[in-house]
Coordinates of C-alpha atoms and ligand atoms in Angstrom, one line a residue:
M216 CA 100.3 98.6 73.8
T217 CA 100.7 98.4 77.6
I218 CA 103.9 99.6 79.2
T219 CA 105.2 97.5 82.1
P220 CA 105.4 99.5 85.2
K221 CA 108.7 99.7 87.0
G222 CA 109.6 99.6 90.7
F223 CA 112.6 99.6 93.0
F224 CA 114.3 96.8 94.9
G225 CA 117.3 97.4 97.1
R226 CA 119.9 95.6 99.2
K227 CA 123.0 96.5 101.4
G228 CA 125.4 99.0 100.2
F229 CA 122.5 101.2 98.9
E230 CA 122.3 99.0 95.8
L231 CA 119.1 99.9 94.0
D232 CA 117.6 98.0 91.1
L233 CA 114.8 99.4 89.0
R234 CA 112.9 96.4 87.7
A235 CA 110.0 95.9 85.3
L236 CA 107.2 94.6 87.6
S237 CA 105.3 91.5 86.5
V238 CA 101.8 92.3 85.3
R239 CA 99.3 91.4 88.1
P240 CA 95.8 90.3 87.4
L241 CA 93.3 92.7 89.0
G242 CA 90.9 90.1 90.4
A243 CA 87.4 91.0 91.7
H244 CA 88.6 92.9 94.8
G245 CA 91.8 94.4 93.2
V246 CA 92.6 98.0 92.7
R247 CA 95.3 99.2 90.4
I248 CA 96.9 102.4 91.5
R249 CA 99.4 104.9 90.1
V250 CA 101.8 105.8 92.9
L251 CA 101.8 109.6 93.5
A252 CA 104.1 109.6 96.5
C253 CA 106.0 107.0 98.6
G254 CA 107.8 107.8 101.8
V255 CA 111.2 106.1 102.4
C256 CA 110.9 104.3 105.7
G257 CA 113.4 103.2 108.3
T258 CA 112.7 99.6 107.2
D259 CA 113.8 100.5 103.6
L260 CA 117.0 102.0 105.0
H261 CA 117.6 98.8 107.0
F262 CA 117.3 96.9 103.7
L263 CA 119.7 99.3 102.0
R264 CA 122.2 99.0 104.8
D265 CA 122.0 95.4 105.9
S266 CA 119.9 93.1 103.6
V267 CA 121.9 90.5 101.7
D268 CA 119.0 89.8 99.3
Y269 CA 117.1 92.4 97.2
A270 CA 113.9 93.5 98.9
P271 CA 111.0 95.6 97.5
L272 CA 111.3 99.2 98.7
G273 CA 108.5 101.5 99.9
H274 CA 105.2 101.0 101.7
E275 CA 104.2 104.5 102.6
V276 CA 102.0 105.0 99.6
C277 CA 99.6 107.6 98.3
G278 CA 98.2 106.8 94.9
Q279 CA 95.5 107.4 92.4
V280 CA 93.1 104.7 91.4
L281 CA 93.5 103.6 87.8
E282 CA 91.2 100.6 87.6
T283 CA 89.0 98.6 89.9
G284 CA 88.0 94.9 90.0
A285 CA 84.4 94.0 89.3
A286 CA 83.4 93.6 93.0
V287 CA 85.0 96.9 94.2
T288 CA 82.3 99.5 95.1
R289 CA 84.2 101.9 97.5
F290 CA 86.7 103.2 95.0
V291 CA 86.5 104.7 91.6
P292 CA 89.2 105.6 89.0
G293 CA 90.7 109.0 89.6
Q294 CA 90.2 108.8 93.4
Q295 CA 93.2 109.4 95.6
V296 CA 94.0 106.8 98.2
V297 CA 96.5 105.8 100.9
M298 CA 97.4 102.2 101.7
E299 CA 97.9 100.0 104.7
D300 CA 100.9 97.8 103.9
V301 CA 99.4 95.0 105.9
A302 CA 95.6 95.1 106.4
L303 CA 93.8 92.8 108.9
C304 CA 91.7 90.0 107.3
G305 CA 88.6 90.4 109.4
T306 CA 87.8 86.7 109.2
C307 CA 90.4 84.8 111.3
D308 CA 89.9 83.7 114.9
Q309 CA 91.9 86.7 116.2
C310 CA 90.0 89.2 114.2
K311 CA 86.7 87.6 115.2
S312 CA 87.8 87.7 118.9
G313 CA 88.4 91.4 118.8
R314 CA 92.2 91.0 118.7
V315 CA 92.6 92.4 115.3
D316 CA 96.2 93.5 116.2
L317 CA 97.1 89.7 116.3
C318 CA 95.8 89.0 112.8
R319 CA 98.5 87.1 110.8
S320 CA 96.5 86.4 107.7
G321 CA 95.9 89.9 106.4
F322 CA 96.3 91.5 103.0
T323 CA 99.8 92.5 101.9
M324 CA 101.6 94.2 99.1
Q325 CA 102.7 90.7 97.9
D326 CA 106.3 91.7 97.3
Q327 CA 105.4 94.8 95.2
P328 CA 107.5 97.9 95.9
G329 CA 105.7 101.1 96.8
M330 CA 108.6 103.0 95.2
A331 CA 107.1 102.1 91.8
E332 CA 105.0 103.5 89.0
E333 CA 102.0 101.3 89.6
I334 CA 100.9 98.6 92.0
V335 CA 97.8 96.3 92.4
L336 CA 96.3 96.0 95.9
H337 CA 93.3 94.4 97.6
E338 CA 90.6 97.0 98.2
N339 CA 90.7 96.3 102.0
M340 CA 94.1 97.9 102.2
L341 CA 92.9 101.3 100.9
H342 CA 91.5 104.5 102.4
D343 CA 90.1 107.5 100.7
A344 CA 92.6 110.4 100.8
S345 CA 90.9 112.8 98.3
G346 CA 92.1 116.4 98.3
L347 CA 95.2 115.8 100.4
D348 CA 98.7 116.8 99.2
P349 CA 100.1 113.3 98.2
V350 CA 103.3 114.0 100.1
F351 CA 101.4 114.7 103.3
A352 CA 99.0 111.8 102.6
A353 CA 102.0 109.4 102.3
M354 CA 102.8 110.2 105.9
T355 CA 99.6 108.5 107.0
E356 CA 101.3 105.2 107.5
P357 CA 104.2 106.4 109.7
L358 CA 101.8 108.5 111.7
A359 CA 99.5 105.5 112.2
V360 CA 102.5 103.5 113.4
A361 CA 103.3 106.2 115.9
I362 CA 99.7 106.5 117.1
R363 CA 99.8 102.8 117.8
C364 CA 103.0 103.1 119.8
V365 CA 101.6 105.9 121.9
E366 CA 98.3 104.2 122.4
A367 CA 100.1 101.0 123.5
L368 CA 102.1 102.9 126.0
G369 CA 99.4 105.2 127.2
P370 CA 101.4 108.2 128.5
D371 CA 99.4 110.3 131.0
P372 CA 98.3 113.7 130.0
G373 CA 100.4 116.4 131.7
K374 CA 103.2 113.8 132.6
P375 CA 106.7 113.8 131.2
L376 CA 107.6 111.6 128.2
A377 CA 111.0 110.8 126.8
I378 CA 111.5 109.5 123.3
F379 CA 114.7 107.9 122.1
G380 CA 115.2 108.5 118.4
M381 CA 114.4 111.5 116.2
G382 CA 113.6 109.5 113.0
T383 CA 110.1 109.8 111.6
I384 CA 108.5 107.5 114.1
G385 CA 110.1 109.3 117.1
L386 CA 108.9 112.6 115.7
F387 CA 105.4 111.4 115.0
C388 CA 105.3 109.8 118.5
A389 CA 106.1 113.2 119.9
A390 CA 103.4 114.9 117.7
Y391 CA 100.7 112.4 118.7
A392 CA 101.7 112.3 122.4
H393 CA 101.6 116.1 122.4
F394 CA 98.2 116.0 120.8
R395 CA 97.0 113.7 123.5
G396 CA 98.3 116.1 126.2
A397 CA 101.4 114.3 127.4
G398 CA 104.4 116.4 128.2
P399 CA 106.8 118.0 128.6
I400 CA 108.3 115.8 125.8
T401 CA 112.1 115.2 125.8
M402 CA 113.8 113.9 122.7
I403 CA 117.0 111.9 122.9
A404 CA 119.3 111.4 119.9
R405 CA 123.0 110.7 119.4
D406 CA 124.8 113.6 117.9
P407 CA 123.7 117.3 118.2
E408 CA 126.0 118.3 115.3
S409 CA 124.7 116.0 112.6
Q410 CA 122.8 117.8 109.8
R411 CA 120.0 115.2 110.2
N412 CA 119.5 115.7 113.9
K413 CA 119.5 119.5 113.5
A414 CA 116.7 119.2 111.0
A415 CA 115.0 116.6 113.1
W416 CA 115.1 118.8 116.2
E417 CA 113.5 121.6 114.3
A418 CA 110.7 119.3 113.3
A419 CA 110.4 117.9 116.9
R420 CA 110.1 121.4 118.3
G421 CA 107.4 122.3 115.8
L422 CA 105.5 119.1 116.6
G423 CA 105.5 119.7 120.4
A424 CA 108.7 118.5 122.0
Q425 CA 110.3 120.8 124.6
Q426 CA 113.9 119.7 124.9
A427 CA 116.6 117.4 123.5
F428 CA 119.4 115.5 125.0
Y429 CA 122.3 113.9 123.0
T430 CA 124.0 110.7 124.0
S431 CA 127.3 111.7 122.4
E432 CA 127.6 114.5 125.0
K433 CA 129.6 113.6 128.1
G434 CA 127.4 113.2 131.2
W435 CA 124.2 113.6 129.1
M436 CA 122.0 111.7 131.6
E437 CA 122.8 114.2 134.4
G438 CA 119.9 116.4 135.1
I439 CA 117.5 114.6 132.7
G440 CA 115.5 113.1 135.5
F441 CA 113.2 110.1 135.3
F442 CA 110.1 109.5 133.2
P443 CA 106.9 107.6 133.8
S444 CA 106.8 106.9 130.0
V445 CA 109.6 106.3 127.6
I446 CA 109.4 105.4 123.9
L447 CA 112.4 103.6 122.2
A448 CA 112.1 104.5 118.5
A449 CA 115.8 103.7 118.1
P450 CA 117.9 100.5 118.0
P451 CA 116.9 97.8 120.5
S452 CA 120.4 97.9 122.0
L453 CA 119.4 101.2 123.7
A454 CA 116.7 99.4 125.8
A455 CA 118.8 99.3 128.9
Q456 CA 119.4 103.0 128.7
A457 CA 115.7 103.6 128.2
L458 CA 114.8 101.5 131.2
K459 CA 117.4 103.4 133.3
L460 CA 115.5 106.6 132.5
A461 CA 112.1 105.1 133.5
A462 CA 110.7 106.3 136.9
Y463 CA 109.3 104.0 139.6
G464 CA 106.4 102.3 138.0
G465 CA 107.6 103.5 134.6
R466 CA 106.8 101.9 131.2
V467 CA 109.1 101.7 128.3
L468 CA 107.8 100.9 124.8
A469 CA 110.2 99.6 122.2
C470 CA 109.3 99.9 118.5
G471 CA 112.7 100.2 116.8
V472 CA 114.2 97.2 115.1
T473 CA 117.4 96.6 113.1
L474 CA 118.6 94.1 110.6
G475 CA 122.2 94.8 111.4
E476 CA 124.0 95.1 114.8
G477 CA 122.3 96.2 117.9
K478 CA 119.5 93.7 118.1
T479 CA 120.1 92.8 121.8
A480 CA 120.4 94.6 125.1
E481 CA 121.4 93.5 128.6
L482 CA 118.7 94.5 131.0
D483 CA 118.9 95.1 134.7
V484 CA 115.8 93.0 135.5
N485 CA 116.5 93.5 139.3
D486 CA 116.0 97.2 138.8
M487 CA 112.8 96.5 136.7
V488 CA 111.3 94.3 139.4
W489 CA 112.3 96.5 142.4
N490 CA 111.1 99.6 140.7
K491 CA 108.1 98.1 139.0
K492 CA 109.3 99.1 135.5
S493 CA 107.9 97.3 132.4
L494 CA 109.1 96.9 128.9
L495 CA 106.4 96.8 126.1
T496 CA 106.8 96.4 122.4
S497 CA 104.8 97.5 119.3
I498 CA 104.9 96.5 115.7
A499 CA 102.6 98.0 113.1
E500 CA 101.3 94.8 111.5
P501 CA 98.5 94.8 110.7
G502 CA 97.9 98.5 110.1
L503 CA 95.6 100.2 112.6
H504 CA 94.6 103.8 113.3
F505 CA 94.7 104.9 109.6
P506 CA 91.3 106.8 109.9
L507 CA 92.7 108.8 112.9
A508 CA 96.0 109.5 111.2
L509 CA 94.2 110.7 108.1
S510 CA 91.9 113.0 110.1
L511 CA 94.8 114.5 112.1
I512 CA 96.7 115.2 108.9
R513 CA 93.6 116.5 107.0
S514 CA 92.6 118.8 109.8
G515 CA 96.2 120.1 110.3
R516 CA 96.2 119.1 113.9
I517 CA 99.4 117.2 113.1
D518 CA 101.6 119.0 110.6
A519 CA 102.8 115.9 108.7
G520 CA 104.9 118.0 106.3
R521 CA 107.3 119.0 109.1
V522 CA 109.1 115.6 109.0
V523 CA 109.6 115.7 105.2
T524 CA 113.1 117.1 104.5
H525 CA 113.6 115.8 100.9
Q526 CA 111.6 114.9 97.8
L527 CA 113.0 112.9 94.9
P528 CA 111.6 111.9 91.5
L529 CA 111.5 108.1 91.1
G530 CA 114.4 108.2 88.5
E531 CA 116.6 109.9 91.1
A532 CA 116.1 107.3 93.9
W533 CA 119.9 106.6 93.6
E534 CA 120.4 109.8 95.5
L535 CA 119.2 107.9 98.7
A536 CA 122.8 106.7 99.1
R537 CA 123.9 110.3 99.5
L538 CA 120.9 111.4 101.6
Y539 CA 121.3 108.5 104.1
G540 CA 124.7 107.1 103.4
T541 CA 127.5 109.6 103.9
D542 CA 126.5 113.1 105.0
K543 CA 123.0 111.9 106.1
P544 CA 121.0 115.2 105.9
A545 CA 117.6 113.5 105.4
V546 CA 115.0 112.9 108.0
K547 CA 112.2 111.8 105.7
T548 CA 112.5 111.5 102.0
V549 CA 109.4 111.1 99.8
I550 CA 109.7 109.6 96.3
I551 CA 107.5 111.1 93.7
P552 CA 107.1 108.8 90.7
G553 CA 105.5 111.6 88.6
Ligands
ZN733 ZN1 107.1 102.8 107.3
ZN734 ZN1 92.5 88.4 110.8

């Protein structure tokens, strides 16, 4: 008898629904994996705060291969893997022209939640993650996202960098920018007294940031100075502030999005033109830089565990409402289906 695997869908108000997942055919290139660990992403929290319709939760997955399709040669049952939530196709005009970042016909999770017992994926989405702690391995996706942000911005080694936002992406941007030699690194968040930001600042310091400024503090911009590079890993509405902090010739990279309020910003384009400031964006579809992220985690050059503040069994995912809803102590929670 086969037992149907279950997985979580969620919508606004932190409404979670544990559903039986429809049985997926494996196909020649399919890989069935048992989920060992799945990080809760900012995107999942946007669904849980603002999405009217139920959405599948979780895409930061480390799993173990259960079964492989007939054509799969790179993976075997028992092997531990991590997953790109969108993998480039390799055959479209963009991929064939060397602009794989523009691929829009890649392999996806096809509405399966990563916060699940089992999922079926195309083999092109997977990377070997043997021997890694599954919780650390699940951080490959957010670290790869941050690598992409930092590479798109290209902060100079030895030059100051400011990062708005101390969520997982902001923290991993600090870690990777530090690894690349940028700095000093200044973190900017809202409230110094929130439990979450206290934990996040501990993580940021451990990952290479030097100082933090808080926008809830009066006159917080005084003395902060100007930065040749700024990362906005926070709501888009903060883009004007981020540009204000950019130095002459400075570059701001925005990667934060929201499904709720705060999608827009009023920019001083005059200031941007006169002072040669530019605004760039980055979104992690398709997934890139997974091999680098994996090797940085594996070698310990980036201590991925520092961002993980909470772990929850799959059956206790309802706790997310408390961890992110009211007292908000969590920076990164990892769900452990077990
Ligand atoms: Zn994510
Ligand atoms: Zn493509």
